[in-house]
PDB file of C-alpha atoms in Angstrom:
ATOM      1  CA  UNK A   1      41.299 -85.475 -98.627  1.00  0.00           C
ATOM      2  CA  UNK A   2      40.887 -81.989 -97.231  1.00  0.00           C
ATOM      3  CA  UNK A   3      39.291 -79.254 -99.335  1.00  0.00           C
ATOM      4  CA  UNK A   4      38.999 -75.534 -98.670  1.00  0.00           C
ATOM      5  CA  UNK A   5      35.697 -73.947 -99.622  1.00  0.00           C
ATOM      6  CA  UNK A   6      36.358 -70.232-100.153  1.00  0.00           C
ATOM      7  CA  UNK A   7      33.246 -68.065 -99.999  1.00  0.00           C
ATOM      8  CA  UNK A   8      33.306 -64.891-102.096  1.00  0.00           C
ATOM      9  CA  UNK A   9      30.415 -62.459-102.419  1.00  0.00           C
ATOM     10  CA  UNK A  10      29.935 -58.945-103.738  1.00  0.00           C
ATOM     11  CA  UNK A  11      29.598 -56.852-100.520  1.00  0.00           C
ATOM     12  CA  UNK A  12      26.733 -54.868-102.019  1.00  0.00           C
ATOM     13  CA  UNK A  13      24.576 -58.015-101.743  1.00  0.00           C
ATOM     14  CA  UNK A  14      24.597 -57.826 -97.939  1.00  0.00           C
ATOM     15  CA  UNK A  15      24.461 -54.023 -97.887  1.00  0.00           C
ATOM     16  CA  UNK A  16      21.118 -54.153 -99.668  1.00  0.00           C
ATOM     17  CA  UNK A  17      19.555 -56.964 -97.620  1.00  0.00           C
ATOM     18  CA  UNK A  18      16.941 -56.201 -94.958  1.00  0.00           C
ATOM     19  CA  UNK A  19      18.330 -57.158 -91.511  1.00  0.00           C
ATOM     20  CA  UNK A  20      15.826 -59.982 -91.042  1.00  0.00           C
ATOM     21  CA  UNK A  21      16.901 -61.559 -94.346  1.00  0.00           C
ATOM     22  CA  UNK A  22      20.566 -61.316 -93.337  1.00  0.00           C
ATOM     23  CA  UNK A  23      19.705 -62.967 -90.012  1.00  0.00           C
ATOM     24  CA  UNK A  24      18.017 -65.744 -91.973  1.00  0.00           C
ATOM     25  CA  UNK A  25      21.221 -66.349 -93.930  1.00  0.00           C
ATOM     26  CA  UNK A  26      23.250 -66.448 -90.706  1.00  0.00           C
ATOM     27  CA  UNK A  27      20.813 -69.062 -89.366  1.00  0.00           C
ATOM     28  CA  UNK A  28      21.322 -71.060 -92.577  1.00  0.00           C
ATOM     29  CA  UNK A  29      25.073 -70.954 -91.935  1.00  0.00           C
ATOM     30  CA  UNK A  30      24.535 -72.267 -88.405  1.00  0.00           C
ATOM     31  CA  UNK A  31      22.481 -75.147 -89.795  1.00  0.00           C
ATOM     32  CA  UNK A  32      25.023 -75.824 -92.560  1.00  0.00           C
ATOM     33  CA  UNK A  33      27.909 -75.913 -90.071  1.00  0.00           C
ATOM     34  CA  UNK A  34      25.923 -78.207 -87.771  1.00  0.00           C
ATOM     35  CA  UNK A  35      25.296 -80.564 -90.714  1.00  0.00           C
ATOM     36  CA  UNK A  36      29.008 -80.603 -91.602  1.00  0.00           C
ATOM     37  CA  UNK A  37      29.818 -81.499 -87.986  1.00  0.00           C
ATOM     38  CA  UNK A  38      27.077 -84.125 -87.746  1.00  0.00           C
ATOM     39  CA  UNK A  39      28.317 -85.820 -90.945  1.00  0.00           C
ATOM     40  CA  UNK A  40      31.900 -85.818 -89.621  1.00  0.00           C
ATOM     41  CA  UNK A  41      33.415 -83.820 -92.503  1.00  0.00           C
ATOM     42  CA  UNK A  42      34.005 -80.508 -90.704  1.00  0.00           C
ATOM     43  CA  UNK A  43      37.672 -79.667 -90.087  1.00  0.00           C
ATOM     44  CA  UNK A  44      37.621 -75.876 -89.641  1.00  0.00           C
ATOM     45  CA  UNK A  45      35.874 -72.748 -90.782  1.00  0.00           C
ATOM     46  CA  UNK A  46      35.431 -69.100 -89.965  1.00  0.00           C
ATOM     47  CA  UNK A  47      33.956 -65.929 -91.312  1.00  0.00           C
ATOM     48  CA  UNK A  48      36.428 -63.165 -92.049  1.00  0.00           C
ATOM     49  CA  UNK A  49      36.367 -59.568 -90.876  1.00  0.00           C
ATOM     50  CA  UNK A  50      35.378 -56.944 -93.439  1.00  0.00           C
ATOM     51  CA  UNK A  51      37.698 -56.443 -96.398  1.00  0.00           C
ATOM     52  CA  UNK A  52      38.262 -52.948 -95.015  1.00  0.00           C
ATOM     53  CA  UNK A  53      40.433 -54.560 -92.314  1.00  0.00           C
ATOM     54  CA  UNK A  54      42.716 -56.367 -94.793  1.00  0.00           C
ATOM     55  CA  UNK A  55      46.385 -55.544 -95.194  1.00  0.00           C
ATOM     56  CA  UNK A  56      48.391 -56.917 -98.094  1.00  0.00           C
ATOM     57  CA  UNK A  57      52.107 -57.646 -97.704  1.00  0.00           C
ATOM     58  CA  UNK A  58      54.549 -57.931-100.588  1.00  0.00           C
ATOM     59  CA  UNK A  59      58.327 -58.389-100.605  1.00  0.00           C
ATOM     60  CA  UNK A  60      60.212 -57.277-103.699  1.00  0.00           C
ATOM     61  CA  UNK A  61      63.973 -57.425-103.844  1.00  0.00           C
ATOM     62  CA  UNK A  62      64.024 -57.974-100.083  1.00  0.00           C
ATOM     63  CA  UNK A  63      61.953 -54.888 -99.315  1.00  0.00           C
ATOM     64  CA  UNK A  64      58.631 -55.336 -97.557  1.00  0.00           C
ATOM     65  CA  UNK A  65      55.710 -53.128 -98.454  1.00  0.00           C
ATOM     66  CA  UNK A  66      52.212 -53.134 -97.036  1.00  0.00           C
ATOM     67  CA  UNK A  67      49.026 -51.876 -98.567  1.00  0.00           C
ATOM     68  CA  UNK A  68      45.671 -51.402 -96.918  1.00  0.00           C
ATOM     69  CA  UNK A  69      43.050 -53.533 -98.578  1.00  0.00           C
ATOM     70  CA  UNK A  70      42.658 -56.911-100.207  1.00  0.00           C
ATOM     71  CA  UNK A  71      45.235 -58.722-102.338  1.00  0.00           C
ATOM     72  CA  UNK A  72      43.494 -58.058-105.629  1.00  0.00           C
ATOM     73  CA  UNK A  73      40.913 -55.818-107.169  1.00  0.00           C
ATOM     74  CA  UNK A  74      37.750 -57.838-107.431  1.00  0.00           C
ATOM     75  CA  UNK A  75      34.022 -57.330-107.399  1.00  0.00           C
ATOM     76  CA  UNK A  76      33.559 -60.215-104.975  1.00  0.00           C
ATOM     77  CA  UNK A  77      35.497 -60.373-101.715  1.00  0.00           C
ATOM     78  CA  UNK A  78      36.461 -63.315 -99.536  1.00  0.00           C
ATOM     79  CA  UNK A  79      33.922 -63.591 -96.701  1.00  0.00           C
ATOM     80  CA  UNK A  80      35.003 -66.814 -95.064  1.00  0.00           C
ATOM     81  CA  UNK A  81      36.021 -70.402 -95.513  1.00  0.00           C
ATOM     82  CA  UNK A  82      35.429 -73.965 -94.518  1.00  0.00           C
ATOM     83  CA  UNK A  83      37.918 -76.812 -94.487  1.00  0.00           C
ATOM     84  CA  UNK A  84      36.227 -80.165 -94.956  1.00  0.00           C
ATOM     85  CA  UNK A  85      37.534 -83.733 -95.150  1.00  0.00           C
ATOM     86  CA  UNK A  86      35.740 -85.817 -97.765  1.00  0.00           C
ATOM     87  CA  UNK A  87      36.510 -88.706-100.104  1.00  0.00           C
ATOM     88  CA  UNK A  88      36.241 -86.931-103.456  1.00  0.00           C
ATOM     89  CA  UNK A  89      36.033 -83.638-105.329  1.00  0.00           C
ATOM     90  CA  UNK A  90      32.432 -84.475-106.227  1.00  0.00           C
ATOM     91  CA  UNK A  91      31.542 -84.698-102.542  1.00  0.00           C
ATOM     92  CA  UNK A  92      33.334 -81.393-101.860  1.00  0.00           C
ATOM     93  CA  UNK A  93      31.366 -79.777-104.700  1.00  0.00           C
ATOM     94  CA  UNK A  94      28.104 -81.058-103.217  1.00  0.00           C
ATOM     95  CA  UNK A  95      28.960 -79.464 -99.860  1.00  0.00           C
ATOM     96  CA  UNK A  96      30.012 -76.235-101.598  1.00  0.00           C
ATOM     97  CA  UNK A  97      26.671 -76.000-103.376  1.00  0.00           C
ATOM     98  CA  UNK A  98      24.892 -76.134 -99.981  1.00  0.00           C
ATOM     99  CA  UNK A  99      26.694 -73.051 -98.630  1.00  0.00           C
ATOM    100  CA  UNK A 100      24.066 -70.298 -98.285  1.00  0.00           C
ATOM    101  CA  UNK A 101      26.165 -67.712-100.139  1.00  0.00           C
ATOM    102  CA  UNK A 102      26.442 -69.967-103.196  1.00  0.00           C
ATOM    103  CA  UNK A 103      23.134 -68.285-104.150  1.00  0.00           C
ATOM    104  CA  UNK A 104      24.682 -64.799-104.037  1.00  0.00           C
ATOM    105  CA  UNK A 105      28.356 -65.235-104.889  1.00  0.00           C
ATOM    106  CA  UNK A 106      30.943 -67.897-105.621  1.00  0.00           C
ATOM    107  CA  UNK A 107      32.381 -70.821-103.729  1.00  0.00           C
ATOM    108  CA  UNK A 108      35.885 -71.786-104.786  1.00  0.00           C
ATOM    109  CA  UNK A 109      36.753 -75.387-103.972  1.00  0.00           C
ATOM    110  CA  UNK A 110      40.418 -76.180-103.717  1.00  0.00           C
ATOM    111  CA  UNK A 111      42.161 -79.325-102.452  1.00  0.00           C
ATOM    112  CA  UNK A 112      44.662 -78.830 -99.650  1.00  0.00           C
ATOM    113  CA  UNK A 113      48.183 -79.877-100.592  1.00  0.00           C
ATOM    114  CA  UNK A 114      49.492 -82.562 -98.291  1.00  0.00           C
ATOM    115  CA  UNK A 115      53.155 -82.046 -97.435  1.00  0.00           C
ATOM    116  CA  UNK A 116      55.439 -84.857 -96.335  1.00  0.00           C
ATOM    117  CA  UNK A 117      55.630 -85.094 -92.570  1.00  0.00           C
ATOM    118  CA  UNK A 118      52.486 -83.103 -91.903  1.00  0.00           C
TER     119      UNK A 118
END
């Protein structure tokens, strides 16, 4: 089954990190992604641009509105995601716990809904 691992972190965490420590975290992500690929569970994944680049779209009564910024007020913001293919939720949780930002923020694990014909 496919699972999405959503990585959310308070942006102030990275704002306060010395550059060499941030580079260390990026290197950890490279190693983590390489491990996912080597174990054959990697499906997809990407970091996201800054939350400052987000635009939220809503349609109410057929009228579209857009708002600059993320979809919800939150202390933590979505930084990126992985999609992995594993046999169980427990295995997905193990991979989520290895994500470097699990130490600084939250990793939401959510199964991907399989639609007929897809």
